[in-house]
Short mmCIF file of C-alpha atoms and ligand atoms in Angstrom, two decimals:
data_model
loop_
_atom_site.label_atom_id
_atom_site.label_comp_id
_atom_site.label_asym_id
_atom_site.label_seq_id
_atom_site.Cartn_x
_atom_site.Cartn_y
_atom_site.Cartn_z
CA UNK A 1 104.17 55.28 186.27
CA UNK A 2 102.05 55.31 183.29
CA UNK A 3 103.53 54.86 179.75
CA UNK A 4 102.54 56.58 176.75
CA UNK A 5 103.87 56.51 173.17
CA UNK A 6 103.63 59.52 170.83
CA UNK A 7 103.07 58.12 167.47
CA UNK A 8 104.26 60.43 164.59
CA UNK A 9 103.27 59.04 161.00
CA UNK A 10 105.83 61.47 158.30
CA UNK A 11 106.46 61.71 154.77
CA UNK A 12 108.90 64.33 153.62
CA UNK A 13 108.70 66.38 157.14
CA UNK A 14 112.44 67.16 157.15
CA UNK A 15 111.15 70.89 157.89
CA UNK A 16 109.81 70.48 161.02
CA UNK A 17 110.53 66.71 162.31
CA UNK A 18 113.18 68.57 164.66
CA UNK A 19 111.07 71.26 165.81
CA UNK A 20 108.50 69.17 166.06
CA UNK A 21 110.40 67.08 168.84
CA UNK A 22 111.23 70.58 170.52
CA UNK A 23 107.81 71.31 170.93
CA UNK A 24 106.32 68.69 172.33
CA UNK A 25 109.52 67.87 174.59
CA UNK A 26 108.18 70.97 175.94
CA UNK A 27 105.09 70.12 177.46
CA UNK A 28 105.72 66.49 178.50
CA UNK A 29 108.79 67.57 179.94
CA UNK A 30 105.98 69.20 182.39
CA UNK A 31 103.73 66.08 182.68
CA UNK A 32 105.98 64.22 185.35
CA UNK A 33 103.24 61.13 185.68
CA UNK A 34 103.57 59.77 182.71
CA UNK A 35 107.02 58.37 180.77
CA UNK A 36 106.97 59.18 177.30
CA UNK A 37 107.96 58.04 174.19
CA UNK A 38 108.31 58.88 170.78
CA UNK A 39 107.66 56.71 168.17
CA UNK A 40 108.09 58.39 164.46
CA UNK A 41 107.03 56.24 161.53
CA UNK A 42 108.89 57.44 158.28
CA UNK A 43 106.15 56.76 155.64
CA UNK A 44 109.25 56.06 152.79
CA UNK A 45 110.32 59.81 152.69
CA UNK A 46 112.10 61.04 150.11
CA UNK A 47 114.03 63.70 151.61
CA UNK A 48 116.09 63.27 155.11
CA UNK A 49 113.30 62.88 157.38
CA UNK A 50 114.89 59.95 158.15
CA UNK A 51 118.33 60.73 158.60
CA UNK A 52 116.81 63.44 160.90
CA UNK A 53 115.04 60.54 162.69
CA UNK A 54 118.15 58.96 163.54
CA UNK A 55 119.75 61.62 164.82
CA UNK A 56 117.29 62.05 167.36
CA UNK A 57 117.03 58.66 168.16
CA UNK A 58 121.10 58.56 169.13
CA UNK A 59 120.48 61.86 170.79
CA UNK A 60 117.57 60.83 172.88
CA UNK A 61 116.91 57.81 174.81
CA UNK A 62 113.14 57.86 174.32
CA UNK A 63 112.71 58.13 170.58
CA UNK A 64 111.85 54.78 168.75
CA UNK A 65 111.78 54.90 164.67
CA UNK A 66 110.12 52.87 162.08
CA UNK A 67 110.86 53.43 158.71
CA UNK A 68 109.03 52.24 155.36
CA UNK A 69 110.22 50.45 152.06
CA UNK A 70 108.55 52.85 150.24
CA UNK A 71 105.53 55.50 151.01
CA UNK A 72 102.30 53.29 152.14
CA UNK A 73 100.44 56.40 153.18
CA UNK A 74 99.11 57.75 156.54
CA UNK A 75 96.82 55.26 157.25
CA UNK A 76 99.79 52.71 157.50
CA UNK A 77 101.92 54.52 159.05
CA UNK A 78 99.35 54.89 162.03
CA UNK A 79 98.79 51.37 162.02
CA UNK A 80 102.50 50.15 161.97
CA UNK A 81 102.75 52.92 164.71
CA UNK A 82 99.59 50.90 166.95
CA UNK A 83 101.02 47.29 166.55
CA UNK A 84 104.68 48.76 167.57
CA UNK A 85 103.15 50.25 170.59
CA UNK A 86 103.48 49.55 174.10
CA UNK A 87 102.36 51.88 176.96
CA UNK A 88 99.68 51.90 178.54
CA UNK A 89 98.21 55.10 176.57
CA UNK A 90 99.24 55.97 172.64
CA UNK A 91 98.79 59.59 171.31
CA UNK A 92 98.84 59.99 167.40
CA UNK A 93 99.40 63.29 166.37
CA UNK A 94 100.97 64.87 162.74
CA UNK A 95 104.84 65.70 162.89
CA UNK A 96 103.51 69.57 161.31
CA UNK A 97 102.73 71.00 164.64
CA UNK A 98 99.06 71.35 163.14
CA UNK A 99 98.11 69.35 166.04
CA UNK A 100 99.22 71.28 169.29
CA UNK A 101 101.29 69.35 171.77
CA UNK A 102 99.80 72.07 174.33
CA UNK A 103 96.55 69.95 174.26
CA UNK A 104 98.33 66.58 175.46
CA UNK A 105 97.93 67.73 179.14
CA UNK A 106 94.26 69.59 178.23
CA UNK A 107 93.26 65.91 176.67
CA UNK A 108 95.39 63.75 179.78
CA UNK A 109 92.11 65.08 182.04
CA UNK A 110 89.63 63.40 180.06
CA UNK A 111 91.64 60.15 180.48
CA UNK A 112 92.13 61.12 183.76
CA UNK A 113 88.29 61.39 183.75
CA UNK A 114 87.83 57.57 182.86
CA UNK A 115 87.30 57.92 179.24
CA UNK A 116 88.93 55.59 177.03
CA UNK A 117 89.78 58.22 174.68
CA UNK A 118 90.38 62.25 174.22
CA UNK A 119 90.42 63.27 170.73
CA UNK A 120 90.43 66.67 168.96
CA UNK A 121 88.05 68.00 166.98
CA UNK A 122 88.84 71.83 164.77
CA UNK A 123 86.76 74.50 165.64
CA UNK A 124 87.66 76.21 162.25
CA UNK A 125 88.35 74.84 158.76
CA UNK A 126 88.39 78.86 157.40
CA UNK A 127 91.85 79.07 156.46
CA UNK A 128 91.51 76.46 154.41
CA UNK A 129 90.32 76.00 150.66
CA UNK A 130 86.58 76.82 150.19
CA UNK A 131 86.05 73.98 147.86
CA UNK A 132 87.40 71.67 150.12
CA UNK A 133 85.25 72.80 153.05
CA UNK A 134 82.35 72.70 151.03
CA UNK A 135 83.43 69.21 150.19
CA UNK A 136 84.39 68.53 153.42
CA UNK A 137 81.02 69.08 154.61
CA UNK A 138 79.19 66.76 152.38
CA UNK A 139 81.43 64.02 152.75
CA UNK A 140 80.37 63.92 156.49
CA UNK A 141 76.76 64.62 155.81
CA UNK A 142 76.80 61.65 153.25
CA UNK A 143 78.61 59.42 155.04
CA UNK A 144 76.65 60.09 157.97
CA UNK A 145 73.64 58.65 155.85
CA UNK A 146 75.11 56.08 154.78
CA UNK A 147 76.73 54.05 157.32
CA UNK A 148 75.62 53.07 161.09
CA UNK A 149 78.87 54.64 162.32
CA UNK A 150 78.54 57.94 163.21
CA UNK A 151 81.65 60.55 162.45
CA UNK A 152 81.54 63.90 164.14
CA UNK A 153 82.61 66.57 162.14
CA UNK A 154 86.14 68.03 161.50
CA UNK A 155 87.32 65.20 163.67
CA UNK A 156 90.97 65.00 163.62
CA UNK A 157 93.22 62.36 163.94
CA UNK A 158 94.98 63.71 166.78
CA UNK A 159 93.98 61.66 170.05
CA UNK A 160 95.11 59.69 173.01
CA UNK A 161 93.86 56.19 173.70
CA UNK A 162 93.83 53.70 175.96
CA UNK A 163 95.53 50.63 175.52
CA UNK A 164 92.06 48.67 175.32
CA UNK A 165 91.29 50.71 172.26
CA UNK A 166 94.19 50.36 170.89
CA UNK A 167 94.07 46.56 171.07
CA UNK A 168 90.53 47.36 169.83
CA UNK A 169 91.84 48.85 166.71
CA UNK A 170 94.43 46.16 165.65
CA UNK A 171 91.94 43.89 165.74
CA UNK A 172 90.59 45.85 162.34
CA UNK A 173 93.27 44.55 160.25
CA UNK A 174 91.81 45.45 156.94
CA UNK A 175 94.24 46.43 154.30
CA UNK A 176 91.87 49.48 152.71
CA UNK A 177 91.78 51.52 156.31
CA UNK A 178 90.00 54.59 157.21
CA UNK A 179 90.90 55.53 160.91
CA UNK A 180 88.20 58.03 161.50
CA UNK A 181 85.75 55.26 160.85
CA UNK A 182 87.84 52.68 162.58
CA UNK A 183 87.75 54.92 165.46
CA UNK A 184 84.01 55.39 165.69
CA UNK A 185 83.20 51.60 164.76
CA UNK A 186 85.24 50.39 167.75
CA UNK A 187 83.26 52.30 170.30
CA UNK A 188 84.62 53.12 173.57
CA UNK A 189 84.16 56.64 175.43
CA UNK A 190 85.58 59.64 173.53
CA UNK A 191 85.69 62.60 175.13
CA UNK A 192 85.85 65.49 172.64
CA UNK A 193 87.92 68.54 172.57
CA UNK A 194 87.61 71.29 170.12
CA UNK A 195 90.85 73.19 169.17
CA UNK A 196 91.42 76.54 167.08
CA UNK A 197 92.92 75.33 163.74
CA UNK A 198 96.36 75.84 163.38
CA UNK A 199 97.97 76.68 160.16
CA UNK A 200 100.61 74.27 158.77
CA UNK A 201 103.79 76.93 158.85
CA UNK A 202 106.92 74.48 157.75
CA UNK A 203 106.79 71.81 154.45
CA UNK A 204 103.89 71.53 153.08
CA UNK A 205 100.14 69.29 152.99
CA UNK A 206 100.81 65.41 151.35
CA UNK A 207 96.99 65.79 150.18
CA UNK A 208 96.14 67.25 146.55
CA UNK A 209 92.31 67.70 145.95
CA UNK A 210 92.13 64.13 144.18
CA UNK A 211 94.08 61.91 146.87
CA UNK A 212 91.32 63.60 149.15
CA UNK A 213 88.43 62.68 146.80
CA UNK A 214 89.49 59.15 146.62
CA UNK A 215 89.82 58.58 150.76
CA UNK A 216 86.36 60.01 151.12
CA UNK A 217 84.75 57.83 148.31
CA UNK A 218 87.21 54.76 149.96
CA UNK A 219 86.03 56.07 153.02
CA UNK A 220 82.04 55.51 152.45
CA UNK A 221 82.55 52.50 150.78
CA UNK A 222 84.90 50.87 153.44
CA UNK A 223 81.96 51.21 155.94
CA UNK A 224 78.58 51.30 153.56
CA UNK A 225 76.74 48.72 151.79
CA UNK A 226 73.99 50.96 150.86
CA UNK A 227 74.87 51.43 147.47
CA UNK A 228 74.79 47.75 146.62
CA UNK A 229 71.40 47.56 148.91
CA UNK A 230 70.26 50.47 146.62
CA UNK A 231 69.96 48.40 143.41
CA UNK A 232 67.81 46.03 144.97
CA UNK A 233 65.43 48.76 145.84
CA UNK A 234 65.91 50.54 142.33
CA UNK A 235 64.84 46.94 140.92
CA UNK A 236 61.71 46.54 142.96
CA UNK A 237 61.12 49.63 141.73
CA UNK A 238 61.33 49.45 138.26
CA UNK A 239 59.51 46.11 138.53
CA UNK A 240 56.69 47.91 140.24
CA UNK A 241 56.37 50.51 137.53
CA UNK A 242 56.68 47.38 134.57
CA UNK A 243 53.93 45.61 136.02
CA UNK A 244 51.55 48.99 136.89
CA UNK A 245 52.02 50.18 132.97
CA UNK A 246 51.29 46.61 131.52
CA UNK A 247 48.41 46.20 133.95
CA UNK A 248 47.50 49.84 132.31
CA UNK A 249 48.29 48.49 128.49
CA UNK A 250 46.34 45.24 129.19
CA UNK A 251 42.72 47.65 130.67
CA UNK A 252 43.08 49.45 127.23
CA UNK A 253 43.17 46.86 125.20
CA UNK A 254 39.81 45.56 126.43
CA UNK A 255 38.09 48.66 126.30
CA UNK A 256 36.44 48.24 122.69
CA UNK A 257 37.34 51.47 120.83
CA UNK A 258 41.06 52.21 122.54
CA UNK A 259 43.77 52.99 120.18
CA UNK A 260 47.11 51.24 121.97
CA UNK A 261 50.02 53.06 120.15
CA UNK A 262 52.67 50.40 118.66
CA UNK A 263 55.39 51.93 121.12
CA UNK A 264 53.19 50.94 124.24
CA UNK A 265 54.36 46.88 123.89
CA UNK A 266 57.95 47.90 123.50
CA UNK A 267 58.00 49.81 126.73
CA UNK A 268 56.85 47.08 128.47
CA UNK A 269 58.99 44.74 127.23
CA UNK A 270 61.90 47.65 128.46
CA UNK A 271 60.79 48.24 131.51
CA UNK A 272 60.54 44.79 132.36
CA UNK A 273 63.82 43.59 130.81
CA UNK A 274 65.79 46.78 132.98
CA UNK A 275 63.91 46.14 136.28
CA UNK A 276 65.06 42.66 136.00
CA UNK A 277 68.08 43.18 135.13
CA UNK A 278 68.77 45.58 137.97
CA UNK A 279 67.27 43.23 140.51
CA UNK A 280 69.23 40.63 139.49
CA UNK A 281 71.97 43.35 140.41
CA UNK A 282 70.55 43.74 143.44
CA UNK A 283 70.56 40.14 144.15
CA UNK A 284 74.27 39.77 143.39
CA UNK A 285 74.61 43.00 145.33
CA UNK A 286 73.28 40.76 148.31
CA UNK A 287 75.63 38.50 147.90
CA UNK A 288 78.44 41.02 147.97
CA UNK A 289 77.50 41.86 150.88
CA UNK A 290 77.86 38.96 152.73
CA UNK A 291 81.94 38.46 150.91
CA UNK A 292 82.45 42.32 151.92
CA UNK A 293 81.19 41.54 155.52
CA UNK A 294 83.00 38.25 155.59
CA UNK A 295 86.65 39.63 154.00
CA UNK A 296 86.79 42.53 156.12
CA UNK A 297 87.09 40.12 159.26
CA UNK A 298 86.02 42.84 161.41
CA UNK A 299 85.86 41.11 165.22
CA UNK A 300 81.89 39.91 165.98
CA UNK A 301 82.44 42.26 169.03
CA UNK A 302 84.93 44.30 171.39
CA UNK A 303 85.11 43.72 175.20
CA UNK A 304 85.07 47.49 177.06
CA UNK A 305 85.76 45.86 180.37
CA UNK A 306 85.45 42.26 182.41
CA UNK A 307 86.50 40.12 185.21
CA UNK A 308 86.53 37.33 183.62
CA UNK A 309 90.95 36.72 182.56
CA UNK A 310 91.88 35.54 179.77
CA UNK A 311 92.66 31.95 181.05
CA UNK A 312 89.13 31.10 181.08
CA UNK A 313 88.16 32.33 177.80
CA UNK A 314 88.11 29.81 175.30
CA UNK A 315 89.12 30.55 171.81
N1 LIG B 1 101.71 61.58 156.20
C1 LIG B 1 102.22 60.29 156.11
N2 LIG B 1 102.14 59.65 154.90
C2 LIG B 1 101.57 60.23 153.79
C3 LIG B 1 101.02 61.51 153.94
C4 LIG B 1 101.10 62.16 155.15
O1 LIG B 1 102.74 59.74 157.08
O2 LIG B 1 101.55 59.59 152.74
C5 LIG B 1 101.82 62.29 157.51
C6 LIG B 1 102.44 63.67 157.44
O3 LIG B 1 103.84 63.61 157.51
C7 LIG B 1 101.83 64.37 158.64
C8 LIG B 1 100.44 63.74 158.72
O4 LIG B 1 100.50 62.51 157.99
O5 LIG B 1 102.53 64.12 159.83
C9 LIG B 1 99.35 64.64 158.14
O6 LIG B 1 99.70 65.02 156.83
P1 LIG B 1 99.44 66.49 156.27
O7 LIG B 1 99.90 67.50 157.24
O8 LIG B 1 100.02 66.54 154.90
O9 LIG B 1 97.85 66.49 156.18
P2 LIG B 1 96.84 67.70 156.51
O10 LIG B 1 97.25 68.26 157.85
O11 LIG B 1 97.03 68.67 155.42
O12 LIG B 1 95.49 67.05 156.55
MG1 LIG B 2 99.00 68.86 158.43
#
């Protein structure tokens, strides 16, 4: 029989964490292949999410807890929630019921399928706060620009994964993590599923207008050196135009007759002194590239599939 584990990252879900169970109880209750399990991470909640947590766990044999020191955020939760893991497929879904458990068995086809990994993607961000969209939006389209990984839009976090990608995944143990990058940087096939966007009806969102500015600007910078390559370019630049306008200040100074205004050798002397300086940026840019590369230990490459065990690989 194949094993999944439901991995539920919550902060202060006391609201829903039972119904939450109920729900999705429901629907694998139906799904008689599989054995399930719970697994709810308690990011260091503050009211008695956990308590709740235990309950459940006494009351039912397949519901595994984790709980945090202190609040380390989503991200971590998700992580602690992939290294704890077993089965042979993982689910991650929000305790809010914003992700619907009635997808699990819509998704299980596109495992079923051969794909390495069903994931949800919102139809509709409407309901939500127009500034957000808007920023929402732009964070893609930038992003998109950016990096070499390519993030469809309104992706959610809500998926199911093989174990492969899972193992995938752990191997990206950097502390500053941005799943919905990790996820497209590891690869694999993803088989998407669009979903009508459910409102959050018990507790409320953990994410205030800054904390989502500063995951999107972590986000891009997690998985983007173009900014620091952008320097470099801005100094070539400026070097370009230094040398053009002296060449220019040098012709009319020959011509007998020219008037060269006193200003003209200052400029020169500034744009050559700022194009330098920002190459030299650039150049140390360079070289943060390589420590960024090198610190974020990402693995040279991921194996999909092989026939090769791991006895004979060497290490
Ligand atoms: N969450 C968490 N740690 C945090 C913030 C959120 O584990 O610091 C969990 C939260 O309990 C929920 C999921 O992450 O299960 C998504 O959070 P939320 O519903 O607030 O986000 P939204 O749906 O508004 O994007
Ligand atoms: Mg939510």
């Amino acid at each position: 029989m194949t094993t999944c584990d439901i991995i539920v990252p919550c902060y202060n879900e006391e609201a829903v964490i039972n119904a939450f169970y109920e729900e999705t109880r429901k629907i694998t209750d139906t799904m008689t292949d599989y054995r399930f399990t719970f697994l709810f991470v308690d990011d260091g909640s503050k009211d008695k999410t956990f308590p709740l947590m235990k309950e459940l766990a006494a009351a039912h044999t397949d519901v595994r807890y984790i709980s945090f020191s202190r609040n380390f955020g989503k991200e971590a939760a998700m992580y602690a929630g992939f290294s704890h893991s077993t089965g042979d497929l993982v689910i991650i879904m929000d305790a809010d019921l914003q992700h619907p458990p009635t997808m699990i068995p819509v998704m299980m086809e596109g495992i079923k399928e051969g794909y390495d990994c069903a994931a949800a993607r919102r139809l509709t961000r409407d309901k939500e706060r127009g500034l957000q969209n808007l920023f929402s939006s732009a964070f893609y389209q930038v992003s998109n620009m950016l990096t070499e990984i390519k993030m469809p839009q309104n992706a959610s976090d809500f998926r199911i994964m093989r174990r492969s990608m899972v193992d995938a995944i752990l191997k990206l143990s950097e502390v500053e993590r941005f799943s919905k990058g990790i996820f497209a940087w590891v690869g694999f096939e993803t088989k998407w599923y669009p979903y009508e966007n459910v409102e959050r009806t018990l507790g409320t969102t953990k994410w205030s207008f800054k904390s989502l500015m500063r995951y999107a600007i972590s986000g891009i910078t997690a998985f983007s050196v173009a900014p620091l390559k952008l320097l470099f370019i801005l100094g070539v630049l400026l070097c370009g135009i230094a040398f053009f306008y002296t060449l220019g200040v040098v012709i009319c100074s020959l011509i007998p007759g020219a008037s060269l205004g006193i200003n003209s050798g200052l400029i020169c002397i500034l744009l050559w002194l700022s194009g330098i300086m920002e190459l030299s940026m650039g150049i140390l840019g360079e070289y943060m590239t390589h420590i960024y590369r090198e610190a974020k230990d990402r693995p040279i490459y991921l194996i999909r599939q092989t026939n090769i065990s791991d006895a004979h690989v060497k290490n």
